[in-house]
């Protein structure tokens, strides 16, 4: 059973400047609701019971968003506004599920994952990257189903244009299990077009084994000088850990860049 999820939120969000000079990108509204709430709702609907946020001192605003009890209590006692009451209830529900850990130096996704080590209880956990929204079909839920069937690690995959491979983690595939699931035989972080083994990209949903922590602590910085989770996953694959790429059925929305954010807001408002 997958009960815990982790969400790296310490990223600076430079691709969304100037908004991110004063604001956490994960709180930017999409059709009136912060981006992060779509991710939380995906987790809750997939049966996740506890979520660990990896934030930084610069991103404390995210914690404040979920911890404004006195503010809400004050408003609600003065104003009988049904909408605010409803929102506060929802925020309280989220707050009860969330734990915070800190990553104050931007050393990469692998390093962010490592910060959650002492909180992970089960053999496997889910990780979601908040820049990647997947709408219309719950990707985490589908991946948990694959995990339960094959008792393996699972990662989301999507075909991308050949000339964009250097922006993503790229899969090399082994055996095909069925239409939407394949064994991963290797994965490369942001390869050149020449070195890319396919045009199938890693999208930010991962079911990872707890044993990845010991691998990350030995993983050296890779592309861009960061410690990548992709590089630790690679090491696990080489040690015969079973990883399945799940080609998800939902619609992918990129929320990490300005063009992507504008487009995602439009798409979400159509739902
Ligand atoms: C991260 C991962 C990359 C993956 C991407 C999906 O990259 O390192 O493997 O393809 O997310 O969005 P980032 O977006 O942090 O550069």
Short mmCIF file of C-alpha atoms and ligand atoms in Angstrom, two decimals:
data_model
loop_
_atom_site.label_atom_id
_atom_site.label_comp_id
_atom_site.label_asym_id
_atom_site.label_seq_id
_atom_site.Cartn_x
_atom_site.Cartn_y
_atom_site.Cartn_z
CA UNK A 1 0.00 0.00 0.00
CA UNK A 2 1.25 3.49 -0.81
CA UNK A 3 0.29 5.82 2.02
CA UNK A 4 2.91 8.57 1.95
CA UNK A 5 3.72 11.16 -0.71
CA UNK A 6 6.53 13.67 -0.87
CA UNK A 7 6.51 16.95 -2.82
CA UNK A 8 9.72 18.93 -3.48
CA UNK A 9 8.81 22.61 -3.18
CA UNK A 10 12.14 24.31 -2.53
CA UNK A 11 12.74 25.25 -6.19
CA UNK A 12 13.29 28.95 -6.87
CA UNK A 13 10.97 29.13 -9.87
CA UNK A 14 13.21 31.36 -11.97
CA UNK A 15 11.28 30.41 -15.11
CA UNK A 16 8.28 32.20 -13.61
CA UNK A 17 10.00 35.48 -12.77
CA UNK A 18 8.98 38.17 -11.97
CA UNK A 19 6.00 36.52 -10.18
CA UNK A 20 8.30 34.28 -8.16
CA UNK A 21 10.42 37.19 -6.90
CA UNK A 22 7.71 37.72 -4.27
CA UNK A 23 5.51 34.63 -4.50
CA UNK A 24 5.83 30.83 -4.26
CA UNK A 25 5.01 29.45 -7.72
CA UNK A 26 3.06 26.56 -6.17
CA UNK A 27 0.58 29.04 -4.70
CA UNK A 28 -0.08 30.80 -7.99
CA UNK A 29 -3.78 30.45 -8.70
CA UNK A 30 -5.16 28.37 -11.52
CA UNK A 31 -8.80 29.24 -12.01
CA UNK A 32 -8.95 30.60 -8.43
CA UNK A 33 -7.17 27.69 -6.73
CA UNK A 34 -3.45 27.38 -5.94
CA UNK A 35 -1.55 24.99 -8.17
CA UNK A 36 -0.50 22.88 -5.16
CA UNK A 37 -4.11 22.10 -4.23
CA UNK A 38 -4.61 20.26 -7.54
CA UNK A 39 -1.62 18.09 -6.59
CA UNK A 40 -2.98 17.56 -3.05
CA UNK A 41 -6.37 16.58 -4.41
CA UNK A 42 -4.72 14.06 -6.74
CA UNK A 43 -2.94 12.53 -3.70
CA UNK A 44 -6.06 12.38 -1.54
CA UNK A 45 -8.11 10.82 -4.33
CA UNK A 46 -5.33 8.23 -4.79
CA UNK A 47 -5.61 7.19 -1.13
CA UNK A 48 -2.52 8.99 0.23
CA UNK A 49 -2.73 9.64 3.99
CA UNK A 50 0.39 11.72 4.67
CA UNK A 51 2.21 14.26 2.52
CA UNK A 52 5.68 15.61 3.16
CA UNK A 53 6.43 19.07 1.76
CA UNK A 54 10.10 19.84 1.17
CA UNK A 55 10.29 23.63 1.41
CA UNK A 56 13.04 26.18 2.10
CA UNK A 57 13.23 29.26 4.30
CA UNK A 58 12.50 31.32 1.19
CA UNK A 59 9.31 29.31 0.59
CA UNK A 60 7.86 29.57 4.12
CA UNK A 61 4.85 31.27 2.57
CA UNK A 62 3.65 27.78 1.64
CA UNK A 63 3.57 26.75 5.30
CA UNK A 64 1.80 29.98 6.26
CA UNK A 65 -0.89 29.27 3.66
CA UNK A 66 -1.86 26.11 5.54
CA UNK A 67 -1.32 27.52 9.05
CA UNK A 68 -3.49 30.67 9.09
CA UNK A 69 -5.92 29.34 11.74
CA UNK A 70 -6.19 32.51 13.81
CA UNK A 71 -6.73 34.61 10.74
CA UNK A 72 -9.60 32.39 9.55
CA UNK A 73 -11.16 32.02 13.00
CA UNK A 74 -11.22 35.81 13.36
CA UNK A 75 -12.81 36.39 9.96
CA UNK A 76 -15.35 33.60 10.38
CA UNK A 77 -16.43 34.89 13.82
CA UNK A 78 -17.09 38.36 12.35
CA UNK A 79 -18.40 37.44 8.93
CA UNK A 80 -20.86 34.65 8.27
CA UNK A 81 -19.41 33.88 4.87
CA UNK A 82 -20.16 30.31 3.75
CA UNK A 83 -17.43 30.29 1.11
CA UNK A 84 -14.70 31.27 3.58
CA UNK A 85 -15.94 28.68 6.09
CA UNK A 86 -15.84 26.00 3.42
CA UNK A 87 -12.32 26.99 2.30
CA UNK A 88 -11.04 27.00 5.88
CA UNK A 89 -12.40 23.50 6.44
CA UNK A 90 -10.62 22.34 3.31
CA UNK A 91 -7.33 23.95 4.37
CA UNK A 92 -7.60 22.32 7.81
CA UNK A 93 -8.04 18.95 6.12
CA UNK A 94 -4.88 19.51 4.06
CA UNK A 95 -2.96 20.83 7.09
CA UNK A 96 -3.66 17.66 9.09
CA UNK A 97 -1.99 15.59 6.35
CA UNK A 98 1.10 17.72 5.74
CA UNK A 99 4.55 17.59 7.36
CA UNK A 100 7.30 20.07 6.47
CA UNK A 101 10.99 19.42 5.99
CA UNK A 102 13.60 21.91 4.77
CA UNK A 103 16.04 21.97 1.87
CA UNK A 104 17.72 25.35 2.10
CA UNK A 105 20.32 24.81 -0.61
CA UNK A 106 19.03 24.08 -4.13
CA UNK A 107 21.14 20.93 -4.62
CA UNK A 108 18.65 19.04 -6.78
CA UNK A 109 15.69 16.67 -6.59
CA UNK A 110 17.80 13.80 -5.26
CA UNK A 111 18.96 15.94 -2.34
CA UNK A 112 15.35 17.05 -1.72
CA UNK A 113 14.20 13.42 -1.52
CA UNK A 114 16.98 12.63 0.96
CA UNK A 115 15.57 15.22 3.39
CA UNK A 116 12.47 13.05 3.88
CA UNK A 117 14.42 9.90 4.80
CA UNK A 118 13.50 9.68 8.48
CA UNK A 119 9.77 10.21 7.81
CA UNK A 120 9.22 7.43 5.26
CA UNK A 121 7.66 4.43 6.97
CA UNK A 122 6.74 1.95 4.23
CA UNK A 123 8.72 0.09 1.59
CA UNK A 124 7.49 2.42 -1.19
CA UNK A 125 6.36 6.05 -1.38
CA UNK A 126 4.99 8.42 -4.00
CA UNK A 127 6.73 11.59 -5.22
CA UNK A 128 5.00 14.32 -7.20
CA UNK A 129 6.74 17.26 -8.89
CA UNK A 130 4.43 20.28 -8.61
CA UNK A 131 5.46 21.78 -11.98
CA UNK A 132 3.74 18.83 -13.66
CA UNK A 133 -0.04 18.86 -13.49
CA UNK A 134 -1.96 15.96 -14.96
CA UNK A 135 -5.66 16.56 -15.40
CA UNK A 136 -8.71 14.52 -16.44
CA UNK A 137 -7.36 11.21 -15.11
CA UNK A 138 -5.64 10.61 -11.76
CA UNK A 139 -2.11 9.58 -12.74
CA UNK A 140 -1.01 8.72 -9.16
CA UNK A 141 -4.02 6.45 -8.70
CA UNK A 142 -3.29 4.60 -11.96
CA UNK A 143 0.38 4.21 -10.99
CA UNK A 144 -0.50 2.85 -7.54
CA UNK A 145 -2.62 0.24 -9.31
CA UNK A 146 0.37 -0.75 -11.46
CA UNK A 147 2.56 -0.88 -8.34
CA UNK A 148 0.05 -3.12 -6.56
CA UNK A 149 -0.11 -5.49 -9.53
CA UNK A 150 3.63 -5.81 -10.20
CA UNK A 151 5.05 -4.94 -6.76
CA UNK A 152 7.58 -2.61 -8.42
CA UNK A 153 8.63 1.00 -8.66
CA UNK A 154 6.65 3.01 -11.22
CA UNK A 155 7.32 6.27 -13.08
CA UNK A 156 5.08 8.34 -15.34
CA UNK A 157 6.00 8.62 -19.01
CA UNK A 158 4.93 10.71 -21.97
CA UNK A 159 6.19 10.95 -25.54
CA UNK A 160 7.82 14.28 -26.33
CA UNK A 161 9.16 15.89 -29.49
CA UNK A 162 12.67 14.67 -30.40
CA UNK A 163 14.08 18.19 -30.38
CA UNK A 164 13.02 18.72 -26.72
CA UNK A 165 14.65 15.58 -25.20
CA UNK A 166 17.40 17.60 -23.48
CA UNK A 167 14.77 19.21 -21.22
CA UNK A 168 13.68 15.87 -19.68
CA UNK A 169 14.72 12.61 -18.12
CA UNK A 170 14.56 10.11 -21.02
CA UNK A 171 13.76 6.38 -20.81
CA UNK A 172 15.33 3.39 -22.44
CA UNK A 173 12.84 0.56 -22.48
CA UNK A 174 13.08 -3.17 -21.99
CA UNK A 175 10.17 -5.60 -22.18
CA UNK A 176 6.66 -4.37 -22.95
CA UNK A 177 4.17 -5.47 -20.27
CA UNK A 178 1.04 -4.15 -21.97
CA UNK A 179 -0.13 -1.09 -23.96
CA UNK A 180 0.62 1.45 -21.24
CA UNK A 181 3.35 -0.20 -19.16
CA UNK A 182 6.93 -1.10 -20.03
CA UNK A 183 10.01 -2.18 -18.11
CA UNK A 184 12.60 0.60 -17.83
CA UNK A 185 16.10 -0.62 -18.67
CA UNK A 186 17.77 2.78 -18.23
CA UNK A 187 16.98 6.46 -17.74
CA UNK A 188 19.14 9.46 -18.64
CA UNK A 189 18.78 12.95 -17.20
CA UNK A 190 18.52 15.63 -19.90
CA UNK A 191 20.50 13.83 -22.64
CA UNK A 192 21.48 15.45 -25.92
CA UNK A 193 19.34 14.56 -28.94
CA UNK A 194 22.19 12.31 -30.09
CA UNK A 195 22.45 10.39 -26.81
CA UNK A 196 18.70 10.09 -26.09
CA UNK A 197 17.64 6.40 -26.20
CA UNK A 198 14.00 7.32 -27.02
CA UNK A 199 11.62 10.24 -27.06
CA UNK A 200 9.75 8.99 -24.00
CA UNK A 201 10.16 11.42 -21.10
CA UNK A 202 9.96 11.20 -17.32
CA UNK A 203 7.00 13.18 -15.99
CA UNK A 204 6.89 14.16 -12.32
CA UNK A 205 5.13 11.17 -10.72
CA UNK A 206 7.28 8.47 -9.14
CA UNK A 207 6.65 5.47 -6.90
CA UNK A 208 10.05 4.86 -5.34
CA UNK A 209 11.45 2.24 -2.99
CA UNK A 210 12.72 3.27 0.42
CA UNK A 211 16.08 1.75 -0.46
CA UNK A 212 16.70 4.71 -2.79
CA UNK A 213 17.83 6.81 0.21
CA UNK A 214 21.08 4.91 0.67
CA UNK A 215 21.76 5.20 -3.08
CA UNK A 216 21.14 8.97 -3.12
CA UNK A 217 23.60 9.55 -0.33
CA UNK A 218 26.26 8.04 -2.62
CA UNK A 219 25.08 9.81 -5.80
CA UNK A 220 27.43 12.46 -7.20
CA UNK A 221 26.15 15.70 -8.74
CA UNK A 222 25.22 15.25 -12.41
CA UNK A 223 23.90 17.56 -15.17
CA UNK A 224 23.97 21.21 -14.01
CA UNK A 225 25.86 20.26 -10.82
CA UNK A 226 22.70 18.97 -9.09
CA UNK A 227 22.04 15.62 -7.42
CA UNK A 228 19.36 14.11 -9.63
CA UNK A 229 16.84 11.52 -8.54
CA UNK A 230 17.16 10.14 -12.09
CA UNK A 231 20.80 9.21 -11.42
CA UNK A 232 19.90 7.36 -8.20
CA UNK A 233 17.08 5.53 -10.02
CA UNK A 234 19.59 4.48 -12.68
CA UNK A 235 21.80 2.90 -10.04
CA UNK A 236 18.83 0.98 -8.67
CA UNK A 237 17.93 -0.28 -12.15
CA UNK A 238 21.52 -1.49 -12.61
CA UNK A 239 21.09 -3.41 -9.34
CA UNK A 240 18.07 -5.18 -10.85
CA UNK A 241 15.37 -3.15 -9.11
CA UNK A 242 12.21 -3.41 -11.22
CA UNK A 243 11.01 -0.03 -12.56
CA UNK A 244 7.94 0.29 -14.78
CA UNK A 245 7.19 3.30 -17.00
CA UNK A 246 3.49 4.03 -17.01
CA UNK A 247 2.19 5.97 -20.00
CA UNK A 248 -0.58 7.94 -18.33
CA UNK A 249 -3.94 8.67 -19.91
CA UNK A 250 -4.57 12.15 -18.47
CA UNK A 251 -3.58 15.47 -20.02
CA UNK A 252 -0.20 16.91 -19.08
CA UNK A 253 0.12 20.58 -18.18
CA UNK A 254 3.48 22.27 -17.59
CA UNK A 255 3.21 24.82 -14.78
CA UNK A 256 6.90 25.58 -14.37
CA UNK A 257 7.39 28.09 -17.18
CA UNK A 258 5.52 31.31 -17.97
CA UNK A 259 4.05 30.06 -21.27
CA UNK A 260 3.15 26.76 -19.60
CA UNK A 261 1.52 28.51 -16.65
CA UNK A 262 -0.60 30.73 -18.90
CA UNK A 263 -1.69 27.76 -21.01
CA UNK A 264 -2.37 25.54 -17.95
CA UNK A 265 -4.61 28.21 -16.41
CA UNK A 266 -6.61 28.35 -19.63
CA UNK A 267 -6.92 24.54 -19.84
CA UNK A 268 -7.97 24.22 -16.19
CA UNK A 269 -10.62 26.90 -16.52
CA UNK A 270 -12.23 24.77 -19.25
CA UNK A 271 -12.71 21.78 -16.91
C1 LIG B 1 12.67 17.05 -13.50
C2 LIG B 1 13.37 15.70 -13.67
C3 LIG B 1 13.29 15.24 -15.12
C4 LIG B 1 11.83 15.18 -15.54
C5 LIG B 1 11.14 16.54 -15.30
C6 LIG B 1 9.65 16.45 -15.53
O1 LIG B 1 13.39 18.02 -14.24
O2 LIG B 1 14.72 15.83 -13.26
O3 LIG B 1 13.85 13.96 -15.23
O4 LIG B 1 11.73 14.83 -16.91
O5 LIG B 1 11.33 16.97 -13.95
O6 LIG B 1 9.04 17.69 -15.42
P1 LIG B 1 13.23 19.61 -13.97
O7 LIG B 1 11.87 20.01 -14.51
O8 LIG B 1 13.33 19.81 -12.50
O9 LIG B 1 14.34 20.25 -14.74
#
